[in-house]
Coordinates of C-alpha atoms in Angstrom, one line a residue:
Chain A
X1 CA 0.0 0.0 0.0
X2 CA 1.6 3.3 -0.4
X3 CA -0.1 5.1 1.4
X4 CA -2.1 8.6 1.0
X5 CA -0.5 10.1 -2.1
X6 CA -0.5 14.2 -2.8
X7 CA 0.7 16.2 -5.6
X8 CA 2.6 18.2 -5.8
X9 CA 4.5 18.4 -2.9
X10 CA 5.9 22.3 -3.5
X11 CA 4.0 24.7 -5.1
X12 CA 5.3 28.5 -6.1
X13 CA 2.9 30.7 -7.8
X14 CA 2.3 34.3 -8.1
X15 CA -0.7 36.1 -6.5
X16 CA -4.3 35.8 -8.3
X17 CA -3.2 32.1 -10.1
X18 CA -5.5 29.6 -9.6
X19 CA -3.8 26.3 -7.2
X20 CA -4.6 23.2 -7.8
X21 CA -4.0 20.5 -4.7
X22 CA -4.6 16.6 -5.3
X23 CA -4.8 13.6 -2.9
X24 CA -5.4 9.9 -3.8
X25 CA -6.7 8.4 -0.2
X26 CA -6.1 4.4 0.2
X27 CA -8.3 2.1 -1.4
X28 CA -11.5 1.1 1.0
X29 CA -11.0 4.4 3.1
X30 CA -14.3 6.1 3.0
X31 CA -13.3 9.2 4.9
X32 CA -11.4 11.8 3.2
X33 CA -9.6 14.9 4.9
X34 CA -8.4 18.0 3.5
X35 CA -6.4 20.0 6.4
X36 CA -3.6 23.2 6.8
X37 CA -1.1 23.9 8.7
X38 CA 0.8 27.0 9.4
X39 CA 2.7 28.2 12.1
X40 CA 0.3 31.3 13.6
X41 CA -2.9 28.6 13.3
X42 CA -1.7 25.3 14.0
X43 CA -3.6 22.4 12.1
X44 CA -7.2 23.7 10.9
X45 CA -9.6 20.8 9.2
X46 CA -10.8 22.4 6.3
X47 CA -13.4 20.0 4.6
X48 CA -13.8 16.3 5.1
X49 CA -16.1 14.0 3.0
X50 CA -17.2 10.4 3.8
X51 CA -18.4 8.2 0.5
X52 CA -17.4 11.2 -2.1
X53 CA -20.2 13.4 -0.5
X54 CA -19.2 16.7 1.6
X55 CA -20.0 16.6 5.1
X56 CA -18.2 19.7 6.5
X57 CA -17.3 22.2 5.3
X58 CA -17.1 25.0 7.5
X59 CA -13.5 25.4 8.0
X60 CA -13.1 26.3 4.4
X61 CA -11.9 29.9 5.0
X62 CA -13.6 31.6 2.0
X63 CA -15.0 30.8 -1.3
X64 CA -12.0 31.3 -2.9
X65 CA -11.4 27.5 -1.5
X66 CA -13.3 24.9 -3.4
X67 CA -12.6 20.7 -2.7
X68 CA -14.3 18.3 -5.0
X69 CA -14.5 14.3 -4.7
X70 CA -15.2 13.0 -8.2
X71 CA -14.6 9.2 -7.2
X72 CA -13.2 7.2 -4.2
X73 CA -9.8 7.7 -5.9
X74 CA -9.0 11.4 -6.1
X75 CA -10.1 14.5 -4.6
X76 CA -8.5 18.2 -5.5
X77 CA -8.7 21.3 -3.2
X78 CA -9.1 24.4 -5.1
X79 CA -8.0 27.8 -4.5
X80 CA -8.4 31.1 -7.1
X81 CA -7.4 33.2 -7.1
X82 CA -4.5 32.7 -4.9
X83 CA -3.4 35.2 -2.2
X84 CA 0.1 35.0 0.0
X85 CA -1.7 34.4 3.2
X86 CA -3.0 30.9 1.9
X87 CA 0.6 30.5 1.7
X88 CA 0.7 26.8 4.4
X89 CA 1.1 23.1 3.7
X90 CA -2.0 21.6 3.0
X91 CA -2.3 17.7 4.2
X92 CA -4.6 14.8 2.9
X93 CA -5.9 12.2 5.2
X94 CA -8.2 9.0 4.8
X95 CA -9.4 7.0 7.4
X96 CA -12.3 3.8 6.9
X97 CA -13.8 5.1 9.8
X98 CA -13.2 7.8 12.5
X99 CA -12.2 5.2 15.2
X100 CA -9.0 3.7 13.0
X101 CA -7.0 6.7 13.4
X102 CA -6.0 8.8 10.0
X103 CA -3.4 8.1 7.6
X104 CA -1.9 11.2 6.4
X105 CA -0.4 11.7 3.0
X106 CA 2.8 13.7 3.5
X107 CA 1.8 17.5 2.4
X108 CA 1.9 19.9 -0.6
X109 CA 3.8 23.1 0.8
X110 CA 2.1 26.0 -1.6
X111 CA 4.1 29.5 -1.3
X112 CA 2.5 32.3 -2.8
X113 CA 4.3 35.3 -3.7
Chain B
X1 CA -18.5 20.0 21.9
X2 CA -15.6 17.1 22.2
X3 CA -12.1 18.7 22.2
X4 CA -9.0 17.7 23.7
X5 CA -6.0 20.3 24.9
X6 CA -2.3 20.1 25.0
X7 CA -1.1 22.3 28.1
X8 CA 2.8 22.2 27.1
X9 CA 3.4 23.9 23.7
X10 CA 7.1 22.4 24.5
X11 CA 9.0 19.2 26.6
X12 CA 12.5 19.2 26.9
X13 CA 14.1 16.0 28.1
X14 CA 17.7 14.6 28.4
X15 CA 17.9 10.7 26.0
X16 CA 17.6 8.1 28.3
X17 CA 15.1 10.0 31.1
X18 CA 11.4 8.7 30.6
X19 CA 9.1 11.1 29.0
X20 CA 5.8 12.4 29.3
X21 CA 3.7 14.5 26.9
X22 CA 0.6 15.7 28.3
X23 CA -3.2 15.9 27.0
X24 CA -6.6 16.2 28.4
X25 CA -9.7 16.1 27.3
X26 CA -13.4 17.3 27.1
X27 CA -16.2 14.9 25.9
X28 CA -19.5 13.8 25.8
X29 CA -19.7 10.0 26.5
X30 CA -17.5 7.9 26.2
X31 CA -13.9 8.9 24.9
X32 CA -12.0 7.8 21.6
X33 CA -8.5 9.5 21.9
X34 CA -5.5 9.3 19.5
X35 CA -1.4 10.3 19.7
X36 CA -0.2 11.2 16.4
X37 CA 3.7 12.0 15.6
X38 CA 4.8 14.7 13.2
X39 CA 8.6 14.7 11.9
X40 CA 9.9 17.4 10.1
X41 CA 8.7 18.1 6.7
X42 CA 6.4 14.9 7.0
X43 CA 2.9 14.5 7.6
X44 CA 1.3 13.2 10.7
X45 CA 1.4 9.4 11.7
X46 CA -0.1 7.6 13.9
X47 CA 1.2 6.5 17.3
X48 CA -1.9 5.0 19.1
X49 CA -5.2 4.9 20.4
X50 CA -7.7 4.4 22.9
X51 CA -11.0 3.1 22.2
X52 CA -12.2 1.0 25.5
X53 CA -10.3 -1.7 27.3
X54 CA -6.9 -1.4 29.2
X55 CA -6.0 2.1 30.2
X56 CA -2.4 1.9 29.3
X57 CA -2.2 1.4 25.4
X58 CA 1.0 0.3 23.5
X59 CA 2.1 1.7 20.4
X60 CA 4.6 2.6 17.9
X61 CA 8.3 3.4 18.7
X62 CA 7.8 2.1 22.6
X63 CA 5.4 4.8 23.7
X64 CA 2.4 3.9 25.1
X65 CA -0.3 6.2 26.6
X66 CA -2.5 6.2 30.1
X67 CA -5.9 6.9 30.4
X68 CA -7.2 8.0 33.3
X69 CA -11.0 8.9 33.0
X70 CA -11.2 10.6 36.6
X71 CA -8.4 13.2 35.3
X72 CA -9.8 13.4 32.1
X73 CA -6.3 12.7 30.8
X74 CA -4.3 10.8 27.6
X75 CA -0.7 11.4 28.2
X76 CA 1.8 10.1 25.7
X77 CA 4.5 8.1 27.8
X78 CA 7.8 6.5 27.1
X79 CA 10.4 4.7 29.3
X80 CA 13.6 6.1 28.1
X81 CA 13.8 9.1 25.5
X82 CA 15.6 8.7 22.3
X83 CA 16.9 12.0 20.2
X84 CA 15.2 10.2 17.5
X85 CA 11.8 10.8 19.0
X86 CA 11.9 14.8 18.9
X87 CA 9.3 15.5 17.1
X88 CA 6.0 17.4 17.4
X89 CA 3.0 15.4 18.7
X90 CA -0.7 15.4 18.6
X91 CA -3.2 14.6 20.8
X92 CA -6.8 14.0 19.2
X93 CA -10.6 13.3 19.9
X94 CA -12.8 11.6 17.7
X95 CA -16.4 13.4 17.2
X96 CA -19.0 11.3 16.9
X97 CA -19.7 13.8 13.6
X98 CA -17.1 11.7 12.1
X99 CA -14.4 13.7 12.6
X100 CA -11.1 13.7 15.0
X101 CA -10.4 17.2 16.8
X102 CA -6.7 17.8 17.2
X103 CA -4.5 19.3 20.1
X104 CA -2.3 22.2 19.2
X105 CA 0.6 20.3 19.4
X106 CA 3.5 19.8 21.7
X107 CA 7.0 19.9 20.9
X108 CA 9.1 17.4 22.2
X109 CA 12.8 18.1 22.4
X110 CA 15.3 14.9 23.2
X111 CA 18.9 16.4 24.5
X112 CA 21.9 14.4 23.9

């Protein structure tokens, strides 16, 4: 098993791109995780889905942040445009149920400039 | 609302001296309550958990953790420190909303 996978795992772009963050969670997982961690804020959950659906999303900090779950494969976390405070390093986790503890795929750090 | 709380943002011990980490927490019935380790430029991974049973759990690495439901406490524990296990390490609650709720973290710092 290799684990939860995320691409890329550094990102530089320039203010106002659009960002594009993917995570493929391991097979029979139904939970899925988006987080970010900075050093001011800690670790802040930002969306998490269970069977492809959204169940949470209220730590999305504005609706410049978008996460979609197309299939039990992939998932992408969206931001655009892009501003230098979303500057973090975003982690994907998949769990197959709350209670097993999360695997954590190991981070995309996105710099904007 | 389930949360948990790391009182230390920082431990300092010398290799070889037993280690503590401290946690405590604040639910609604009963308790599911994980240890996660963070290296450097990695992602989290999981140490342990508690989910009913024993109230010392074993884990990765040799730590183990003590629950101790009168103290509302989880604290990570190990025998005899190792410079390999500075680190930063979380302390989390699962939600019966499906989610876990995470500590702030605690930096652990292994002296030579």
């Amino acid at each position: 098993d290799a684990g939860v996978i995320q691409s890329p795992r550094h990102e530089v772009t320039e203010m106002g791109q659009e960002v594009t963050l993917r995570c493929k969670p391991i097979s029979g997982h139904d939970y899925l995780f988006w987080y970010r961690q900075t050093m001011m804020r800690g670790l802040e959950l930002l969306i998490y889905f269970n069977n492809n659906v959204p169940i949470d999303d209220s730590g999305m900090p504005e609706d410049r942040f978008s996460a979609k779950m197309p299939n039990a494969s992939f998932s992408t976390l969206k931001i655009q445009p892009s501003e230098p405070r979303d500057s973090a390093v975003y982690f994907c986790a998949s769990s197959p149920w709350g209670t097993d503890g999360y695997t954590f795929g190991s981070g995309t750090r996105l710099t904007v400039v | 609302a389930q949360s948990v709380a790391q009182p230390e943002d920082q431990v300092n011990v010398a290799e070889g001296n037993p280690l503590t980490v401290k946690c405590t927490y604040s639910v609604s019935g009963n308790p599911y309550l994980f240890w996660y380790v963070q290296y450097p430029n990695r992602g989290l991974q999981f140490l342990l958990k508690y989910i009913t049973g024993d109230n010392l759990v074993k884990g990765s690495y040799g730590f183990e953790a003590e629950f101790n439901k009168s103290q509302t406490s989880f604290h990570l524990k190990k025998p005899s420190a190792l410079v390999s296990d500075s680190a930063l390490y979380f302390c989390a609650v699962w939600t019966n909303a499906g989610k876990s709720t995470f500590g702030d973290g605690t930096t652990l710092t292994v002296k030579p």
